[in-house]
Amino acid sequence: GMFQSESPAASVSAYLILNLFLLLFLPVDLSPEERSELEDIRRRKGALLQEIQRLRDELREAIIEVEGLETSTEGSKTLQKNRHVAMGRKKFNMDPKKGIVFLVENELLRHTQEDVAQFLYKGEGLNKTAIGDYLGEREDFNLKVLQAFVDLHEFTDLNLVQALRQFLWSFRLPGEAQKIDRMMEAFAQRYCHCNPGVFQSTDTCYVLSFAIIMLNTSLHNPNVRDKPGLDRFISMNRGINEGGDLPEDLLRNLYDSIKNEPFKIPEDDGNDLTHTFFNPDREGWLLKLGGRVKTWKRRWFILTDNCLYYFEYTTDKEPRGIIPLENLSIREVEDPRKPNCFELYIPNNRGQLIKACKTEADGRVVEGNHNVYRISAPTPEEKDEWIHHINSAVSVDPFYEMLAARKKRISLKKNEEQP
Ligand SMILES: *[C@@H]1O[C@H](CO)[C@@H](O)[C@H](O)[C@H]1NC(C)=O
Ligand SMILES: *[C@@H]1O[C@H](CO)[C@@H](O)[C@H](O)[C@H]1NC(C)=O
Ligand SMILES: *[C@@H]1O[C@H](CO)[C@@H](O)[C@H](O)[C@H]1NC(C)=O
């Protein structure tokens, strides 16, 4: 009906008929030129036939769509429902909680931990960062969903690396230590439930999981120069099985698996877990305001081991100064003379000097003479980067605390057993 008269297919057909007509009335004895023209016409005919088929397919799809629209106005709710589900997914990706509320209100999802967990586990059309955010929430219901979500994973007969691969691919771990702690605890429990007898306790599984994630980074992150061998991995994990050692075979398998193939995580933006928890070293030129003599000196700064080292030249072996970052805070400041400034200071300072040291021109090492360290970065971006990195260096590292707590628990249990 309505499509045929306007369809390009109609004009294409007319052209084709014209060509066929020419073909029929061609003389039988053909000159080479005519022959090649005939070839050409045949080729074009083939192309036209294909084009017609494509247009037919398009037409059929359009008709199906139109019919779908008609039946929906006739009362079928399917299309509307699909549209709502798509909208719910979109909302979820922007704000997970609102997305779930929307789906529940439109009766597309039941508000039970099992149903929501299933929805997230299937993950169709869902952003894995959003899934991680939802699962990481501390609220009662979210905690139950997390549990149900982890329970949907089947880890039976998988080694720990295989299980971690599956788990870490199903959502993107959020950056906060407490959230990761809950998620990894749930993971360890599930793994031990699916594989009884592999580890003495959930804590062992938990600690080893982190050792593996760290191993992944050490082996595959190009910024980490020091690549641990199997021996080191084995010795790092001594005593974590309730005081006993894990079988070397098991550790070797896990090591080889990671060595052969790094973990993949969704939306990998280079911010792997290492970035979240370990303060990546940073270095660059900055201007430092003198403590006694208020002049700006250009220095090469290196942030590492929770200390800020500064050098006169990038090639210097010995730093001119060392500023331990323990107990210090950092803030942005405006300076009338230099742009992009920040300052290291002691919170609630009552006139103390910051504990630091520097080397005088004559080689003597003396205590620093700074109430604050004022520093100017070359660009606003670099200022932000330095503040960010120093901030994560000065804050108590929640990751170390988490792991330390587990290891302590393991050793305490061990001691209880040996009266
Ligand atoms: C998922 O969400 C995050 C954070 O909102 C965003 O950075 C990322 O690009 C999104 N991913 C996709 C595939 O849309
Ligand atoms: C494992 O290492 C690779 C390479 O550095 C990195 O892309 C990935 O995010 C890491 N995985 C985890 C879970 O840290
Ligand atoms: C940091 O503060 C703690 C507690 O006040 C103190 O014991 C420690 O010596 C301080 N460290 C430095 C380097 O000032």
Short mmCIF file of C-alpha atoms and ligand atoms in Angstrom, two decimals:
data_model
loop_
_atom_site.label_atom_id
_atom_site.label_comp_id
_atom_site.label_asym_id
_atom_site.label_seq_id
_atom_site.Cartn_x
_atom_site.Cartn_y
_atom_site.Cartn_z
CA GLY A 1 0.00 0.00 0.00
CA MET A 2 1.43 3.25 1.15
CA PHE A 3 5.05 2.27 0.84
CA GLN A 4 5.10 0.93 -2.70
CA SER A 5 4.35 4.08 -4.64
CA GLU A 6 6.99 6.07 -2.76
CA SER A 7 9.51 3.34 -2.27
CA PRO A 8 12.89 3.69 -4.00
CA ALA A 9 12.35 0.04 -4.82
CA ALA A 10 9.80 1.11 -7.44
CA SER A 11 12.21 3.33 -9.35
CA VAL A 12 14.96 0.76 -9.06
CA SER A 13 12.63 -1.80 -10.61
CA ALA A 14 11.87 0.54 -13.50
CA TYR A 15 15.54 0.94 -14.21
CA LEU A 16 16.03 -2.78 -14.11
CA ILE A 17 13.24 -3.39 -16.61
CA LEU A 18 14.79 -0.88 -18.94
CA ASN A 19 18.04 -2.76 -18.79
CA LEU A 20 16.37 -6.10 -19.36
CA PHE A 21 14.59 -4.61 -22.36
CA LEU A 22 17.89 -3.50 -23.83
CA LEU A 23 19.29 -6.92 -23.18
CA LEU A 24 16.45 -8.71 -25.00
CA PHE A 25 16.75 -6.65 -28.11
CA LEU A 26 20.45 -6.84 -28.48
CA PRO A 27 21.72 -8.41 -31.69
CA VAL A 28 23.09 -11.93 -31.41
CA ASP A 29 26.47 -11.25 -32.94
CA LEU A 30 28.24 -8.97 -30.59
CA SER A 31 31.28 -6.87 -31.21
CA PRO A 32 33.91 -6.86 -28.41
CA GLU A 33 32.60 -3.45 -27.31
CA GLU A 34 29.04 -4.75 -27.20
CA ARG A 35 30.17 -7.80 -25.33
CA SER A 36 31.84 -5.76 -22.67
CA GLU A 37 28.78 -3.55 -22.46
CA LEU A 38 26.65 -6.61 -22.00
CA GLU A 39 28.94 -7.77 -19.21
CA ASP A 40 28.61 -4.41 -17.65
CA ILE A 41 24.83 -4.55 -17.83
CA ARG A 42 24.79 -8.01 -16.27
CA ARG A 43 26.98 -6.80 -13.45
CA ARG A 44 24.72 -3.85 -12.82
CA LYS A 45 21.72 -6.12 -12.92
CA GLY A 46 23.24 -8.26 -10.16
CA ALA A 47 23.89 -5.20 -8.06
CA LEU A 48 20.36 -3.94 -8.62
CA LEU A 49 18.85 -7.25 -7.60
CA GLN A 50 20.79 -7.11 -4.39
CA GLU A 51 19.68 -3.58 -3.77
CA ILE A 52 16.07 -4.62 -4.31
CA GLN A 53 16.44 -7.41 -1.78
CA ARG A 54 17.86 -5.00 0.76
CA LEU A 55 14.98 -2.59 0.22
CA ARG A 56 12.47 -5.41 0.59
CA ASP A 57 14.01 -6.38 3.92
CA GLU A 58 13.87 -2.80 5.09
CA LEU A 59 10.28 -2.55 4.05
CA ARG A 60 9.39 -5.72 5.94
CA GLU A 61 11.01 -4.40 9.10
CA ALA A 62 9.15 -1.12 8.76
CA ILE A 63 5.87 -2.97 8.40
CA ILE A 64 6.56 -5.08 11.48
CA GLU A 65 7.30 -1.93 13.42
CA VAL A 66 4.10 -0.25 12.25
CA GLU A 67 2.11 -3.34 13.18
CA GLY A 68 3.77 -3.35 16.58
CA LEU A 69 2.71 0.25 17.13
CA GLU A 70 -0.85 -0.56 16.10
CA THR A 71 -1.18 -3.55 18.41
CA SER A 72 0.23 -1.53 21.30
CA THR A 73 -2.44 1.11 20.85
CA GLU A 74 -4.90 -1.76 20.70
CA GLY A 75 -3.94 -2.62 24.25
CA SER A 76 -0.85 -4.75 24.20
CA LYS A 77 1.51 -3.49 26.87
CA THR A 78 4.61 -5.29 25.64
CA LEU A 79 6.12 -2.41 23.79
CA GLN A 80 5.43 -0.03 26.61
CA LYS A 81 6.90 -2.48 29.05
CA ASN A 82 10.08 -2.87 27.01
CA ARG A 83 10.36 0.84 26.80
CA HIS A 84 10.02 1.15 30.56
CA VAL A 85 12.65 -1.52 31.16
CA ALA A 86 15.03 0.34 28.86
CA MET A 87 14.27 3.56 30.69
CA GLY A 88 14.81 1.83 34.03
CA ARG A 89 18.22 0.61 32.90
CA LYS A 90 19.15 4.08 31.75
CA LYS A 91 18.06 5.52 35.08
CA PHE A 92 19.96 2.82 36.93
CA ASN A 93 23.14 3.70 35.07
CA MET A 94 22.79 7.33 36.06
CA ASP A 95 21.60 6.71 39.61
CA PRO A 96 21.34 3.05 40.61
CA LYS A 97 18.96 3.57 43.49
CA LYS A 98 16.53 5.66 41.45
CA GLY A 99 16.68 3.12 38.67
CA ILE A 100 15.64 0.30 41.00
CA VAL A 101 12.83 2.42 42.49
CA PHE A 102 11.57 3.19 38.98
CA LEU A 103 11.56 -0.47 37.95
CA VAL A 104 9.79 -1.50 41.15
CA GLU A 105 7.16 1.24 40.83
CA ASN A 106 6.42 0.16 37.28
CA GLU A 107 6.09 -3.45 38.43
CA LEU A 108 9.00 -4.58 36.29
CA LEU A 109 11.03 -5.80 39.25
CA ARG A 110 10.06 -7.19 42.61
CA HIS A 111 11.67 -5.49 45.55
CA THR A 112 13.29 -8.58 47.02
CA GLN A 113 16.99 -9.11 47.46
CA GLU A 114 16.86 -12.19 45.21
CA ASP A 115 15.14 -10.43 42.31
CA VAL A 116 17.30 -7.34 42.45
CA ALA A 117 20.42 -9.50 42.76
CA GLN A 118 19.33 -11.51 39.72
CA PHE A 119 18.73 -8.31 37.77
CA LEU A 120 22.25 -7.08 38.60
CA TYR A 121 23.83 -10.47 38.00
CA LYS A 122 22.31 -10.69 34.52
CA GLY A 123 23.46 -7.13 34.11
CA GLU A 124 21.87 -6.68 30.68
CA GLY A 125 22.40 -3.09 29.58
CA LEU A 126 23.72 -2.12 32.99
CA ASN A 127 26.86 -0.16 33.61
CA LYS A 128 29.18 -2.21 35.81
CA THR A 129 30.35 0.84 37.68
CA ALA A 130 26.72 1.50 38.63
CA ILE A 131 26.29 -2.13 39.72
CA GLY A 132 29.36 -1.79 41.95
CA ASP A 133 28.01 1.43 43.43
CA TYR A 134 24.69 -0.17 44.25
CA LEU A 135 26.26 -3.28 45.78
CA GLY A 136 28.63 -1.15 47.81
CA GLU A 137 25.94 0.85 49.61
CA ARG A 138 25.83 0.33 53.31
CA GLU A 139 22.06 0.20 53.65
CA ASP A 140 20.39 -2.90 54.96
CA PHE A 141 18.68 -3.84 51.73
CA ASN A 142 21.81 -3.28 49.62
CA LEU A 143 23.81 -5.48 51.97
CA LYS A 144 21.26 -8.26 51.48
CA VAL A 145 21.36 -7.78 47.72
CA LEU A 146 25.15 -8.00 47.84
CA GLN A 147 24.89 -11.30 49.67
CA ALA A 148 22.34 -12.66 47.20
CA PHE A 149 24.41 -11.37 44.27
CA VAL A 150 27.56 -13.11 45.48
CA ASP A 151 25.57 -16.29 46.09
CA LEU A 152 24.55 -16.33 42.43
CA HIS A 153 28.20 -16.93 41.48
CA GLU A 154 29.15 -20.55 41.04
CA PHE A 155 32.72 -21.15 42.16
CA THR A 156 32.67 -24.90 42.69
CA ASP A 157 35.88 -26.53 41.42
CA LEU A 158 37.35 -23.24 40.30
CA ASN A 159 40.72 -22.23 41.64
CA LEU A 160 40.89 -18.91 43.44
CA VAL A 161 42.18 -17.02 40.41
CA GLN A 162 39.43 -18.35 38.18
CA ALA A 163 36.83 -17.42 40.76
CA LEU A 164 38.31 -13.95 41.17
CA ARG A 165 38.31 -13.45 37.41
CA GLN A 166 34.61 -14.23 37.30
CA PHE A 167 33.79 -12.15 40.35
CA LEU A 168 35.80 -9.06 39.40
CA TRP A 169 34.27 -9.11 35.94
CA SER A 170 30.67 -9.06 37.15
CA PHE A 171 30.81 -5.47 38.41
CA ARG A 172 33.37 -2.77 38.96
CA LEU A 173 34.72 -2.68 42.50
CA PRO A 174 34.15 0.74 44.01
CA GLY A 175 37.12 2.67 45.35
CA GLU A 176 36.30 2.79 49.02
CA ALA A 177 38.11 0.48 51.39
CA GLN A 178 35.07 -0.39 53.53
CA LYS A 179 33.04 -1.31 50.47
CA ILE A 180 35.80 -3.45 49.05
CA ASP A 181 36.22 -5.07 52.43
CA ARG A 182 32.54 -6.12 52.52
CA MET A 183 32.60 -7.34 48.95
CA MET A 184 35.77 -9.34 49.32
CA GLU A 185 34.54 -10.79 52.60
CA ALA A 186 31.36 -11.94 50.84
CA PHE A 187 33.46 -13.32 48.00
CA ALA A 188 35.74 -15.25 50.36
CA GLN A 189 32.77 -16.74 52.20
CA ARG A 190 31.16 -17.83 48.97
CA TYR A 191 34.38 -19.31 47.65
CA CYS A 192 34.94 -21.30 50.82
CA HIS A 193 31.31 -22.44 50.78
CA CYS A 194 31.66 -23.72 47.21
CA ASN A 195 35.08 -25.26 47.86
CA PRO A 196 35.15 -26.65 51.38
CA GLY A 197 38.53 -27.84 52.59
CA VAL A 198 40.70 -25.70 50.32
CA PHE A 199 41.38 -23.08 52.99
CA GLN A 200 41.34 -23.32 56.75
CA SER A 201 39.24 -20.16 57.03
CA THR A 202 37.57 -17.33 55.16
CA ASP A 203 40.32 -15.01 56.39
CA THR A 204 42.91 -17.11 54.60
CA CYS A 205 40.92 -16.89 51.39
CA TYR A 206 40.48 -13.15 51.87
CA VAL A 207 44.15 -12.44 52.49
CA LEU A 208 45.26 -14.63 49.60
CA SER A 209 42.77 -12.93 47.28
CA PHE A 210 44.42 -9.60 47.96
CA ALA A 211 47.86 -11.09 47.57
CA ILE A 212 46.74 -12.25 44.12
CA ILE A 213 45.34 -8.87 43.16
CA MET A 214 48.62 -7.27 44.20
CA LEU A 215 50.55 -9.89 42.29
CA ASN A 216 48.50 -9.02 39.21
CA THR A 217 49.62 -5.43 39.47
CA SER A 218 53.23 -6.22 40.27
CA LEU A 219 53.50 -8.51 37.27
CA HIS A 220 51.53 -6.52 34.73
CA ASN A 221 51.64 -2.87 35.61
CA PRO A 222 54.53 -1.38 33.62
CA ASN A 223 55.14 1.19 36.37
CA VAL A 224 56.11 -1.53 38.80
CA ARG A 225 59.72 -2.31 38.05
CA ASP A 226 60.25 -4.99 40.64
CA LYS A 227 58.56 -8.18 39.42
CA PRO A 228 58.23 -10.82 42.13
CA GLY A 229 59.08 -14.38 41.21
CA LEU A 230 57.20 -17.45 42.35
CA ASP A 231 59.51 -17.83 45.37
CA ARG A 232 58.67 -14.40 46.64
CA PHE A 233 54.96 -15.01 46.15
CA ILE A 234 55.24 -18.23 48.14
CA SER A 235 57.19 -16.63 50.96
CA MET A 236 54.81 -13.66 51.07
CA ASN A 237 52.04 -16.07 51.85
CA ARG A 238 53.74 -18.07 54.57
CA GLY A 239 51.62 -18.84 57.56
CA ILE A 240 48.38 -17.40 56.24
CA ASN A 241 46.53 -20.70 56.47
CA GLU A 242 45.79 -20.43 60.17
CA GLY A 243 49.48 -20.39 60.87
CA GLY A 244 50.24 -23.14 58.39
CA ASP A 245 51.47 -22.80 54.82
CA LEU A 246 49.31 -23.38 51.79
CA PRO A 247 50.40 -26.16 49.44
CA GLU A 248 53.07 -24.92 47.03
CA ASP A 249 51.26 -26.50 44.10
CA LEU A 250 48.22 -24.41 44.77
CA LEU A 251 50.26 -21.21 45.01
CA ARG A 252 52.21 -22.09 41.88
CA ASN A 253 49.02 -22.62 39.89
CA LEU A 254 47.64 -19.29 41.01
CA TYR A 255 50.92 -17.55 40.26
CA ASP A 256 51.17 -19.04 36.77
CA SER A 257 47.60 -18.22 35.97
CA ILE A 258 48.07 -14.53 36.80
CA LYS A 259 51.43 -14.43 35.11
CA ASN A 260 49.97 -15.81 31.90
CA GLU A 261 46.94 -13.59 31.90
CA PRO A 262 46.26 -10.45 33.93
CA PHE A 263 42.90 -9.85 35.55
CA LYS A 264 40.52 -7.91 33.41
CA ILE A 265 38.22 -5.49 35.11
CA PRO A 266 35.25 -3.74 33.55
CA GLU A 267 35.73 -0.15 32.39
CA ASP A 268 39.43 -0.44 32.85
CA ASP A 269 40.55 3.16 32.99
CA GLY A 270 43.98 2.30 34.34
CA ASN A 271 42.66 2.86 37.84
CA ASP A 272 43.06 -0.66 39.04
CA LEU A 273 42.94 -1.53 42.71
CA THR A 274 46.54 -0.63 43.11
CA HIS A 275 45.72 2.93 42.29
CA THR A 276 43.03 2.92 44.89
CA PHE A 277 45.17 1.65 47.70
CA PHE A 278 48.80 2.17 47.04
CA ASN A 279 50.06 5.62 46.50
CA PRO A 280 51.64 5.49 43.14
CA ASP A 281 54.93 7.29 43.04
CA ARG A 282 54.86 10.66 41.47
CA GLU A 283 57.65 12.94 40.43
CA GLY A 284 58.07 16.29 38.77
CA TRP A 285 59.37 19.83 38.95
CA LEU A 286 57.82 22.13 41.54
CA LEU A 287 58.76 25.46 43.09
CA LYS A 288 59.34 25.40 46.84
CA LEU A 289 59.30 28.46 49.04
CA GLY A 290 62.27 28.59 51.42
CA GLY A 291 61.73 28.28 55.18
CA ARG A 292 64.12 30.92 56.43
CA VAL A 293 64.87 32.83 53.25
CA LYS A 294 61.63 33.37 51.41
CA THR A 295 62.80 32.62 47.91
CA TRP A 296 61.31 30.17 45.42
CA LYS A 297 63.59 27.34 44.38
CA ARG A 298 62.90 24.94 41.56
CA ARG A 299 63.22 21.38 42.85
CA TRP A 300 62.65 17.90 41.49
CA PHE A 301 60.12 16.27 43.82
CA ILE A 302 59.54 12.56 44.29
CA LEU A 303 56.65 11.19 46.29
CA THR A 304 57.28 7.70 47.60
CA ASP A 305 57.20 5.68 50.83
CA ASN A 306 54.93 8.26 52.43
CA CYS A 307 57.70 10.86 52.08
CA LEU A 308 58.29 13.77 49.79
CA TYR A 309 61.91 13.96 48.61
CA TYR A 310 63.27 16.91 46.73
CA PHE A 311 66.40 17.14 44.63
CA GLU A 312 68.25 19.93 42.97
CA TYR A 313 68.68 17.98 39.74
CA THR A 314 66.81 14.95 38.47
CA THR A 315 70.08 13.03 38.34
CA ASP A 316 71.15 13.75 41.94
CA LYS A 317 71.72 10.68 44.06
CA GLU A 318 71.09 12.40 47.37
CA PRO A 319 68.00 14.49 48.01
CA ARG A 320 68.35 18.05 49.21
CA GLY A 321 65.49 17.45 51.57
CA ILE A 322 63.10 14.86 52.94
CA ILE A 323 59.62 15.63 54.25
CA PRO A 324 57.93 12.68 55.97
CA LEU A 325 54.23 13.08 55.34
CA GLU A 326 53.10 11.43 58.56
CA ASN A 327 50.68 13.64 60.50
CA LEU A 328 50.71 16.36 57.83
CA SER A 329 47.78 17.75 55.89
CA ILE A 330 47.62 19.48 52.55
CA ARG A 331 45.55 22.43 51.37
CA GLU A 332 45.30 24.71 48.36
CA VAL A 333 46.43 28.27 48.96
CA GLU A 334 46.51 31.50 47.00
CA ASP A 335 49.87 33.14 46.74
CA PRO A 336 50.29 36.67 45.41
CA ARG A 337 53.54 35.76 43.62
CA LYS A 338 53.09 32.24 42.32
CA PRO A 339 50.17 30.40 40.74
CA ASN A 340 48.83 26.87 41.54
CA CYS A 341 50.01 26.78 45.13
CA PHE A 342 49.45 24.24 47.85
CA GLU A 343 50.76 23.87 51.33
CA LEU A 344 51.76 21.06 53.66
CA TYR A 345 50.88 21.91 57.25
CA ILE A 346 50.34 20.42 60.69
CA PRO A 347 46.65 20.46 61.62
CA ASN A 348 45.93 22.46 64.80
CA ASN A 349 49.47 23.67 64.76
CA ARG A 350 50.65 25.57 67.82
CA GLY A 351 53.88 26.88 66.45
CA GLN A 352 55.61 23.55 65.87
CA LEU A 353 58.00 23.08 63.01
CA ILE A 354 57.34 20.30 60.54
CA LYS A 355 59.67 17.38 61.15
CA ALA A 356 61.88 17.22 58.11
CA CYS A 357 65.51 17.40 57.17
CA LYS A 358 67.63 18.95 54.52
CA THR A 359 71.25 19.00 53.42
CA GLU A 360 73.03 22.33 53.60
CA ALA A 361 75.37 23.48 50.84
CA ASP A 362 78.34 22.33 52.95
CA GLY A 363 76.91 18.84 53.29
CA ARG A 364 75.61 19.09 56.84
CA VAL A 365 72.21 17.51 57.41
CA VAL A 366 70.01 19.80 59.44
CA GLU A 367 66.41 19.86 60.60
CA GLY A 368 64.00 21.65 58.36
CA ASN A 369 62.79 25.07 59.36
CA HIS A 370 59.23 25.15 58.10
CA ASN A 371 55.89 25.75 59.79
CA VAL A 372 54.39 25.02 56.41
CA TYR A 373 55.81 23.95 53.10
CA ARG A 374 54.45 26.15 50.37
CA ILE A 375 54.79 24.72 46.88
CA SER A 376 53.82 25.98 43.43
CA ALA A 377 52.98 23.65 40.55
CA PRO A 378 53.47 24.54 36.88
CA THR A 379 49.81 24.04 35.95
CA PRO A 380 46.44 23.78 37.75
CA GLU A 381 46.18 20.16 36.58
CA GLU A 382 49.52 19.24 38.09
CA LYS A 383 48.57 21.01 41.30
CA ASP A 384 45.42 18.88 41.49
CA GLU A 385 47.37 15.73 40.76
CA TRP A 386 49.94 16.43 43.45
CA ILE A 387 47.27 17.28 45.99
CA HIS A 388 45.42 14.10 45.16
CA HIS A 389 48.49 11.89 45.43
CA ILE A 390 49.84 13.51 48.55
CA ASN A 391 46.42 13.33 50.12
CA SER A 392 46.20 9.61 49.57
CA ALA A 393 49.73 9.25 50.91
CA VAL A 394 49.05 11.19 54.11
CA SER A 395 45.76 9.57 54.90
CA VAL A 396 46.03 6.40 56.89
CA ASP A 397 46.02 3.70 54.26
CA PRO A 398 42.73 1.87 54.86
CA PHE A 399 43.84 -1.01 52.73
CA TYR A 400 46.84 -1.85 54.87
CA GLU A 401 44.69 -1.56 57.95
CA MET A 402 42.14 -3.96 56.51
CA LEU A 403 44.71 -6.55 55.62
CA ALA A 404 46.62 -6.08 58.85
CA ALA A 405 43.40 -6.72 60.79
CA ARG A 406 42.86 -10.01 58.96
CA LYS A 407 46.37 -11.19 59.45
CA LYS A 408 46.19 -10.34 63.12
CA ARG A 409 43.00 -12.35 63.41
CA ILE A 410 44.68 -15.32 61.79
CA SER A 411 47.63 -15.16 64.17
CA LEU A 412 45.37 -14.67 67.20
CA LYS A 413 43.37 -17.76 66.31
CA LYS A 414 46.59 -19.66 65.86
CA ASN A 415 47.77 -18.66 69.33
CA GLU A 416 44.47 -19.65 70.93
CA GLU A 417 44.86 -23.09 69.49
CA GLN A 418 48.31 -23.45 71.02
CA PRO A 419 47.77 -22.95 74.75
C1 LIG B 1 29.66 3.73 33.31
O1 LIG B 1 29.59 4.72 34.30
C2 LIG B 1 30.84 5.36 34.58
C3 LIG B 1 30.63 6.30 35.75
O2 LIG B 1 29.46 7.01 35.64
C4 LIG B 1 31.33 6.06 33.33
O3 LIG B 1 32.58 6.68 33.58
C5 LIG B 1 31.48 5.03 32.23
O4 LIG B 1 31.89 5.66 31.04
C6 LIG B 1 30.19 4.29 32.01
N1 LIG B 1 30.42 3.22 31.06
C7 LIG B 1 29.70 3.04 29.97
C8 LIG B 1 30.07 1.88 29.12
O5 LIG B 1 28.78 3.77 29.67
C1 LIG B 2 45.51 -6.37 36.69
O1 LIG B 2 46.54 -5.73 36.01
C2 LIG B 2 46.17 -5.11 34.79
C3 LIG B 2 47.41 -4.55 34.17
O2 LIG B 2 48.02 -3.61 35.00
C4 LIG B 2 45.15 -4.04 35.06
O3 LIG B 2 44.70 -3.50 33.84
C5 LIG B 2 43.97 -4.64 35.81
O4 LIG B 2 43.07 -3.62 36.14
C6 LIG B 2 44.46 -5.32 37.06
N1 LIG B 2 43.32 -5.95 37.76
C7 LIG B 2 43.02 -5.69 39.02
C8 LIG B 2 41.85 -6.42 39.57
O5 LIG B 2 43.64 -4.91 39.72
C1 LIG B 3 52.45 11.53 64.52
O1 LIG B 3 51.49 11.56 65.53
C2 LIG B 3 51.57 10.47 66.44
C3 LIG B 3 50.42 10.61 67.42
O2 LIG B 3 50.27 11.93 67.85
C4 LIG B 3 52.94 10.49 67.12
O3 LIG B 3 53.06 9.41 68.02
C5 LIG B 3 54.02 10.41 66.06
O4 LIG B 3 55.30 10.50 66.65
C6 LIG B 3 53.86 11.53 65.05
N1 LIG B 3 54.83 11.37 64.01
C7 LIG B 3 55.57 12.35 63.54
C8 LIG B 3 56.54 12.04 62.45
O5 LIG B 3 55.48 13.50 63.96
#
